[in-house]
Coordinates of N, CA and C in Angstrom, one line a residue:
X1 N 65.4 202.6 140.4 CA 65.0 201.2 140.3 C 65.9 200.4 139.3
X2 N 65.9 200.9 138.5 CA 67.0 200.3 137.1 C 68.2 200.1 137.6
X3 N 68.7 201.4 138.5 CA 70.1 201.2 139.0 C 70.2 199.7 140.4
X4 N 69.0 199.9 140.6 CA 69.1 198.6 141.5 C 69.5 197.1 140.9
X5 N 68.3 197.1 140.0 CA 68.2 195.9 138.9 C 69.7 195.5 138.9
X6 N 70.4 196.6 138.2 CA 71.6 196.5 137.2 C 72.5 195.8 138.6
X7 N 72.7 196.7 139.6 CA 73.6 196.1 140.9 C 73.2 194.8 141.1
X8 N 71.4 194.4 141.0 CA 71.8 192.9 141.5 C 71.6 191.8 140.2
X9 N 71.8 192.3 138.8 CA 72.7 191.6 138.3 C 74.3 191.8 138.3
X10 N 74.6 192.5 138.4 CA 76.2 192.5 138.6 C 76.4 191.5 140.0
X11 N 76.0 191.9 141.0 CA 76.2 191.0 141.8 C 76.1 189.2 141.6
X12 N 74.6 189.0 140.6 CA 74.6 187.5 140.1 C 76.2 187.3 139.3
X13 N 76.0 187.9 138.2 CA 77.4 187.6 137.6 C 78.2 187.6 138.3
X14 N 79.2 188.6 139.0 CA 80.1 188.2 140.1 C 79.4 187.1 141.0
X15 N 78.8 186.9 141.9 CA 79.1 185.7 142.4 C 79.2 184.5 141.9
X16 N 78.1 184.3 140.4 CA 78.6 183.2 139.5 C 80.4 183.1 139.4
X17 N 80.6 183.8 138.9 CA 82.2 183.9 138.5 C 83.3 183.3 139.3
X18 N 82.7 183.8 140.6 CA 83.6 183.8 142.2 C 83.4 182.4 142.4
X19 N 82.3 181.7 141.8 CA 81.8 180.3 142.3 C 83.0 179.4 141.2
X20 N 82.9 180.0 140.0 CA 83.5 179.0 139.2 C 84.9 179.4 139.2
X21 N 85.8 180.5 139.6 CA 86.9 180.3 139.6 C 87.3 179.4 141.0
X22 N 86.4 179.7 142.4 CA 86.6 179.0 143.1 C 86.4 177.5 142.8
X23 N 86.2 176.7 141.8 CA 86.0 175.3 141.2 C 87.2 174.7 140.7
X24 N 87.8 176.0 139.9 CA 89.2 175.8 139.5 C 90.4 175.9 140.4
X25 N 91.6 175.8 140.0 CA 92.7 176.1 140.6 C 92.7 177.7 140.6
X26 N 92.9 178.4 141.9 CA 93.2 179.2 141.9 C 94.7 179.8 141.7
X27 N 95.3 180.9 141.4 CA 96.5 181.6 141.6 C 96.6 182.5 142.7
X28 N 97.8 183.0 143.1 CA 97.5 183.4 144.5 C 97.1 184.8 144.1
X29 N 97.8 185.0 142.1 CA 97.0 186.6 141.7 C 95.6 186.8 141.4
X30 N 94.7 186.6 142.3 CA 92.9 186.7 141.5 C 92.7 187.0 142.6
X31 N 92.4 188.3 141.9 CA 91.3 189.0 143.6 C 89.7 189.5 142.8
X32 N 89.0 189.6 143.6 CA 87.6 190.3 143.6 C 88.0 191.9 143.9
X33 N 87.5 192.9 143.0 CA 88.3 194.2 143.2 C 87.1 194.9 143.9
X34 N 87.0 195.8 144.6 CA 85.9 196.3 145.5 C 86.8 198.1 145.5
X35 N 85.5 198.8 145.8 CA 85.7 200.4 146.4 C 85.1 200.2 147.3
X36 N 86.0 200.7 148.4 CA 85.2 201.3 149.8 C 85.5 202.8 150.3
X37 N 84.9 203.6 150.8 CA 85.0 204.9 150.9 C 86.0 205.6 150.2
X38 N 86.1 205.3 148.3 CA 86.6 205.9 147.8 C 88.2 205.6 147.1
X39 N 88.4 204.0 148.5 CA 89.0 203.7 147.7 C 88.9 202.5 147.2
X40 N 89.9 201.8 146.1 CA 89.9 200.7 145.4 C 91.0 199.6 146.4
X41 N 90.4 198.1 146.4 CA 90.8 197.3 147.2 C 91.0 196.3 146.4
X42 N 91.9 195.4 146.6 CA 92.0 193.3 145.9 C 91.8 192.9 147.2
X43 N 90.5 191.7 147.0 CA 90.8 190.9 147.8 C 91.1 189.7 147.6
X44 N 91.9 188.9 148.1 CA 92.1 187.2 147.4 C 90.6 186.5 147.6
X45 N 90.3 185.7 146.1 CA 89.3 185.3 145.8 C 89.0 184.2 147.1
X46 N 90.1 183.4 147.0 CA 90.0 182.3 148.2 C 89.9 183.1 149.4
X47 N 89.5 184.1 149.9 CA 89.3 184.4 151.1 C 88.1 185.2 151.5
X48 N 87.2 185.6 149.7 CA 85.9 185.6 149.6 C 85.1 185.0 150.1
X49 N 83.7 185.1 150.5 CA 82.4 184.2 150.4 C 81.4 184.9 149.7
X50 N 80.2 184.6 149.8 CA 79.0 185.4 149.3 C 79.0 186.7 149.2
X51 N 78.1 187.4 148.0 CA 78.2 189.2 147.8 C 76.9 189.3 148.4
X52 N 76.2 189.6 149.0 CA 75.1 190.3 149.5 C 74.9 191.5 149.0
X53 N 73.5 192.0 148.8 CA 72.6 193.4 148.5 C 73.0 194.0 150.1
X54 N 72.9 195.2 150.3 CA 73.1 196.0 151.4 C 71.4 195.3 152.7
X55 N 71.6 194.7 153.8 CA 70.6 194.4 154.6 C 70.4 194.9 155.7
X56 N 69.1 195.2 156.0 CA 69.0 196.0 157.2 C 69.5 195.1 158.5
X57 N 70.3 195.6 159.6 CA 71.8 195.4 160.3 C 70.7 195.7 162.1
X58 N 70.8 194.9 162.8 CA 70.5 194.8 164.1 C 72.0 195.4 164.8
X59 N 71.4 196.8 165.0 CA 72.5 197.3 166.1 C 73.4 196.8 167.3
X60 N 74.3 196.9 167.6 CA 75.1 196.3 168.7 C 75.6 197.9 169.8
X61 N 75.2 197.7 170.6 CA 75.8 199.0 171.2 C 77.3 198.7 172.1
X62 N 77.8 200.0 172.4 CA 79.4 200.0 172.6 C 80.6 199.2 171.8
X63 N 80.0 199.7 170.7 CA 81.0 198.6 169.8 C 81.9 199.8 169.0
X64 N 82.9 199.7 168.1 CA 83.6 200.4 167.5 C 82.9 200.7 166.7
X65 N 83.0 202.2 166.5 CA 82.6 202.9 165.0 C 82.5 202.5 163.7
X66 N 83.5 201.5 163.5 CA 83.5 200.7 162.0 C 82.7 199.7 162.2
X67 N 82.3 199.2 163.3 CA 81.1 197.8 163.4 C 79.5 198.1 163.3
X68 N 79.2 198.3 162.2 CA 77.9 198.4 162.4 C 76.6 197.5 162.7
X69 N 77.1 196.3 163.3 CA 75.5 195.3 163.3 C 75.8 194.4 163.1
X70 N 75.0 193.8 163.5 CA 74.7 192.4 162.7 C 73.8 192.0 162.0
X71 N 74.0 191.6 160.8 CA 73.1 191.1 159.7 C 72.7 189.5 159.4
X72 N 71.8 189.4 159.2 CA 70.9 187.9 159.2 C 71.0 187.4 157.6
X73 N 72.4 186.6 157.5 CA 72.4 186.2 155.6 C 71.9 184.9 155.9
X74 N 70.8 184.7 154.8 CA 70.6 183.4 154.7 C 70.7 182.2 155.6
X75 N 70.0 183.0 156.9 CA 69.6 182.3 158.3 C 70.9 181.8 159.3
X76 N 72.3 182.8 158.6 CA 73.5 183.0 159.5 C 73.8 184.4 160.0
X77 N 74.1 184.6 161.0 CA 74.2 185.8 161.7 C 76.0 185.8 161.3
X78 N 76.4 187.4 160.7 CA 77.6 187.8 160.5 C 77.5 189.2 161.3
X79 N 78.8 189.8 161.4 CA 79.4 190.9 162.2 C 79.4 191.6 160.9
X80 N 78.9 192.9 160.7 CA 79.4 193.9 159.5 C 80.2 195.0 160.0
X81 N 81.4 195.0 159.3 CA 82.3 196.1 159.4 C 82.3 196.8 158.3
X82 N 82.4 198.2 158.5 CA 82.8 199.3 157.5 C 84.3 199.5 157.5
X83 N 84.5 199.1 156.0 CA 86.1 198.5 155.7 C 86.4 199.8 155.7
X84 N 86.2 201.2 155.0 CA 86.5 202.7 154.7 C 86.8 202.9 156.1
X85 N 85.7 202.8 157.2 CA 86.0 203.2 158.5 C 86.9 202.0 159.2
X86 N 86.8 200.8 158.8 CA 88.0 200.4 159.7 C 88.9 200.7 159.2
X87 N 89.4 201.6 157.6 CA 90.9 201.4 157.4 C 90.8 203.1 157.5
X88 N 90.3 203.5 158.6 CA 90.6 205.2 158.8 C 90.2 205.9 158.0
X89 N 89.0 205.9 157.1 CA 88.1 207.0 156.7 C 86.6 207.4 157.5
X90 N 86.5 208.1 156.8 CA 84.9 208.6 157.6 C 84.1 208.9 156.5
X91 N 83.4 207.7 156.1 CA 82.7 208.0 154.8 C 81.3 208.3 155.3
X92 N 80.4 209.4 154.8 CA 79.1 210.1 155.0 C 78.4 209.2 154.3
X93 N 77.6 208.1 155.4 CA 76.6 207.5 154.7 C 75.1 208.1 154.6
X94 N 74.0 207.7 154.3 CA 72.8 208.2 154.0 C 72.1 206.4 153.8
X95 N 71.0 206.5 154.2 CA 69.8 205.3 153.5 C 70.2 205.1 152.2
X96 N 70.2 206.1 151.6 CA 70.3 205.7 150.2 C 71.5 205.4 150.0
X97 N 72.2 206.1 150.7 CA 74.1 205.5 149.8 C 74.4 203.9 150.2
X98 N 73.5 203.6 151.3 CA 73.4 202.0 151.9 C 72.9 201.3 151.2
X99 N 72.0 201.8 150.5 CA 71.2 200.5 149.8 C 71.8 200.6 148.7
X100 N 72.9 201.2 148.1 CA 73.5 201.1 147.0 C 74.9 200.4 147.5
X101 N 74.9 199.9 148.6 CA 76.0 198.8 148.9 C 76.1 197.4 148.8
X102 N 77.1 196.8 149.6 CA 77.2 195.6 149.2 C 77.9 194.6 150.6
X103 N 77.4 193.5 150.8 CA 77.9 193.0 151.9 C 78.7 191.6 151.5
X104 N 80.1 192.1 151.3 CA 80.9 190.5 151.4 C 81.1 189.7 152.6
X105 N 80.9 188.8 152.5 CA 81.2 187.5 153.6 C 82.7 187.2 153.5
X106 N 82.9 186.6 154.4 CA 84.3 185.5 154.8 C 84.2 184.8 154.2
X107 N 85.3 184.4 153.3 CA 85.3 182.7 153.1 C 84.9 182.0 154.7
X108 N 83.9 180.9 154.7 CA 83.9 180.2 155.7 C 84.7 179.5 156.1
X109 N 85.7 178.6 155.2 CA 87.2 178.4 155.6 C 88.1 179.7 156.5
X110 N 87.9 180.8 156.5 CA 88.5 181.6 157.3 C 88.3 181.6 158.9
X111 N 86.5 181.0 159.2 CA 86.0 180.5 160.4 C 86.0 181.9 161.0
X112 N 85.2 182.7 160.5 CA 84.8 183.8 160.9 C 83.7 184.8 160.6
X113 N 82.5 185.0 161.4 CA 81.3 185.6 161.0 C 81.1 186.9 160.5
X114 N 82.0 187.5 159.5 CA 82.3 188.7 159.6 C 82.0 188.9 158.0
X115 N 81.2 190.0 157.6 CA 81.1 191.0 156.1 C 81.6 192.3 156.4
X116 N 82.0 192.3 155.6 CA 82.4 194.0 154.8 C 81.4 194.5 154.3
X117 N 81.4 195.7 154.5 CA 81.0 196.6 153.6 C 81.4 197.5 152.8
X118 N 81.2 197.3 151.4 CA 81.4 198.3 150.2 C 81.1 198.8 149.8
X119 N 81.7 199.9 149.0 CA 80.6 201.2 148.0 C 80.2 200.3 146.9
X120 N 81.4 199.5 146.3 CA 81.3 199.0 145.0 C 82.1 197.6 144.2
X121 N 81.3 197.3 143.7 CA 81.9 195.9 143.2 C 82.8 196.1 141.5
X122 N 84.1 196.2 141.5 CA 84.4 196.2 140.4 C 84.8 195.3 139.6
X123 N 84.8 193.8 139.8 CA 84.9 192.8 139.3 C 85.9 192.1 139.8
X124 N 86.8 191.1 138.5 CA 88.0 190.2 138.8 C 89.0 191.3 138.3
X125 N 89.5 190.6 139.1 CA 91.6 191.0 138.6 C 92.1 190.1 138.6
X126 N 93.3 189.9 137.7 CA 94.4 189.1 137.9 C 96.0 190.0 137.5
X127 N 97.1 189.2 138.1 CA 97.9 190.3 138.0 C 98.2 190.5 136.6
X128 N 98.1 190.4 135.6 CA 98.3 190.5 134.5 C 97.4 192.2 134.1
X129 N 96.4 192.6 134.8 CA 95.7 194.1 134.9 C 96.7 194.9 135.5
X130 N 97.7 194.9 136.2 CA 98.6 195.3 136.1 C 99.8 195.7 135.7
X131 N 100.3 197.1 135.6 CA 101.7 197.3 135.4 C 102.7 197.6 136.2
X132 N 102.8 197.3 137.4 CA 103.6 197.3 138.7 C 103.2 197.5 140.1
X133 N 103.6 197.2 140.9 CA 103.6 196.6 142.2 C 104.6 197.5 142.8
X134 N 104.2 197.4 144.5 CA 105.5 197.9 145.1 C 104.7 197.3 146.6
X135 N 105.6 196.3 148.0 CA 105.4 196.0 149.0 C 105.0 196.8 150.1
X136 N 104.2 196.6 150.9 CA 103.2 197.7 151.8 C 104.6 198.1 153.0
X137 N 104.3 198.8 153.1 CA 105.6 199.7 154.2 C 106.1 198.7 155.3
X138 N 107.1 198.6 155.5 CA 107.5 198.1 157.0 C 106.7 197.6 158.2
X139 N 106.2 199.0 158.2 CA 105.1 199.3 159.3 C 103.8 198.7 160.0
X140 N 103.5 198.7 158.2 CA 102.1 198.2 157.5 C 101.3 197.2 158.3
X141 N 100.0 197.0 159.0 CA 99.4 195.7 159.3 C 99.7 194.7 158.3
X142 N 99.6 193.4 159.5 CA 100.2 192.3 158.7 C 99.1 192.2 157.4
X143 N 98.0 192.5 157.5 CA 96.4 192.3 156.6 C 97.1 193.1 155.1
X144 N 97.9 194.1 155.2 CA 97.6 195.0 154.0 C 99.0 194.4 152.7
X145 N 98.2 193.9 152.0 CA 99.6 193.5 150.9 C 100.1 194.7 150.0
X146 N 100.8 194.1 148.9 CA 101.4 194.8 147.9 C 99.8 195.7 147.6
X147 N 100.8 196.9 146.9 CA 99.9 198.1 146.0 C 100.5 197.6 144.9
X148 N 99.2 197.8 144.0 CA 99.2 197.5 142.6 C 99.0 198.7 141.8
X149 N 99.4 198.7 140.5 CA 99.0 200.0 140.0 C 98.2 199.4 138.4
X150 N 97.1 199.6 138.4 CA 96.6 199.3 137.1 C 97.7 200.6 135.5
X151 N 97.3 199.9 134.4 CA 97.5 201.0 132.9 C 97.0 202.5 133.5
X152 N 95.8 202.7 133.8 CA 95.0 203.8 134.0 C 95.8 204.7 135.5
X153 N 96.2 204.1 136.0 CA 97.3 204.4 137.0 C 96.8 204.4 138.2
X154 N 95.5 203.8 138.5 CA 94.7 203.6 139.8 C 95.2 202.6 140.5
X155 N 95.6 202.8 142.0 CA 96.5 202.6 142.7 C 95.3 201.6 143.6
X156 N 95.7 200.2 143.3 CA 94.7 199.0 144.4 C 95.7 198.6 145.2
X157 N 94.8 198.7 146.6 CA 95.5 197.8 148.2 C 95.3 196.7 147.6
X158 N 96.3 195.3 148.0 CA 95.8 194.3 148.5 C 95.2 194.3 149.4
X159 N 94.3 193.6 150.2 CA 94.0 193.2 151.7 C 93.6 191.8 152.1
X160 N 94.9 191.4 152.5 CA 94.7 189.7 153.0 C 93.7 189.7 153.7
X161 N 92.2 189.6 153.7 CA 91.6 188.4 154.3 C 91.9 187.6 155.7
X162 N 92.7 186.7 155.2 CA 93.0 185.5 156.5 C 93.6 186.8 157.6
X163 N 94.6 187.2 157.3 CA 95.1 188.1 158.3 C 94.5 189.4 159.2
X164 N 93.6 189.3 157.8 CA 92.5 190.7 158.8 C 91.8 190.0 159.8
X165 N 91.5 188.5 159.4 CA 90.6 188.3 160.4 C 90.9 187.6 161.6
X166 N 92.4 187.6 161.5 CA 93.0 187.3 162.8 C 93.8 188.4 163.3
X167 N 93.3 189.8 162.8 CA 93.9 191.1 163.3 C 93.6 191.5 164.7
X168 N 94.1 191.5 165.9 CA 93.2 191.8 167.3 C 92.8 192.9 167.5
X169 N 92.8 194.1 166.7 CA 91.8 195.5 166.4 C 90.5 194.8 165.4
X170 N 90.2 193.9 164.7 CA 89.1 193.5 164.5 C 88.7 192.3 165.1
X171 N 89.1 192.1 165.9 CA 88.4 190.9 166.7 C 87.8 191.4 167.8
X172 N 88.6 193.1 167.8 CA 88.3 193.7 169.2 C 87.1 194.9 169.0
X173 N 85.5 194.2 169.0 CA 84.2 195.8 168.4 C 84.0 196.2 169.7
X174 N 84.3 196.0 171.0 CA 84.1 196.1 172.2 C 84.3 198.1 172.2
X175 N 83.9 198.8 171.9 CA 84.5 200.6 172.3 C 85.2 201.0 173.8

């Protein structure tokens, strides 16, 4: 129960924060740092919306494996994807490892009904938490930016936002 408390204060604080950097000018270096099945993620602040508590998710059948439902935020219906499973993990969930999650929204400027799901919220970044960079492979979906490497030497994706959500493997939950 404590550990609940503490998540949804952390969650208040982060979204206060996400509210008031969004007030300011942003830089294109401020992301919201997130884990999802293990790993560490940036996402550009401006392409955030609301952090949600983990909510119980109305099933969609024949849909992709990473799409789990749809969830009812604050009397808007969004699509929930599992970011670990859409970026090719297979993370072992449980009830309980869910309710120790977290549901980010789209920026609504993105014009798209869709949350993520995370293991974990690890706060702001700016690039200055960084000691180097290097550009995502040739290959790479257009969604996946630079790898950053924090002091500690933990290796964060970017992941554009705008471009994930005009990616047509996620526009596509149809199985």
């Amino acid at each position: 129960m404590a550990n609940r408390e503490a998540l949804r204060d952390l969650q208040t604080r982060l979204a206060t924060r996400l509210q008031a950097a969004k007030n300011e000018e942003l830089s294109v270096s401020s992301w919201l740092a997130v884990e999802s099945g293990g790993q560490p993620y940036l996402l550009p602040l401006g392409h955030a919306g609301e952090i949600f508590p983990w909510s119980a998710l109305q099933m969609v059948p024949y849909t992709q494996k990473w799409f789990l439902g749809v969830a009812n935020l604050r009397g808007n219906l969004f699509g929930v994807v599992d970011l670990a499973v859409f970026l090719g993990g297979t993370p072992l969930r449980t009830e309980q490892t869910l309710s120790e999650t977290s549901l980010l929204v789209f920026n609504a400027a993105l014009e798209v009904n869709a949350a993520l799901l995370v293991d974990r919220l690890a706060g702001l970044r700016s690039l200055e938490a960084f000691v180097s960079s290097a550009p995502p492979p040739d290959d790479a979906p257009a969604f996946l930016g630079h790898l950053y490497i924090d002091a500690q030497g933990t290796r964060w994706q970017e992941l554009n936002l705008q471009q994930l959500s005009q990616h047509p493997p996620f526009l596509s939950i149809s199985a």
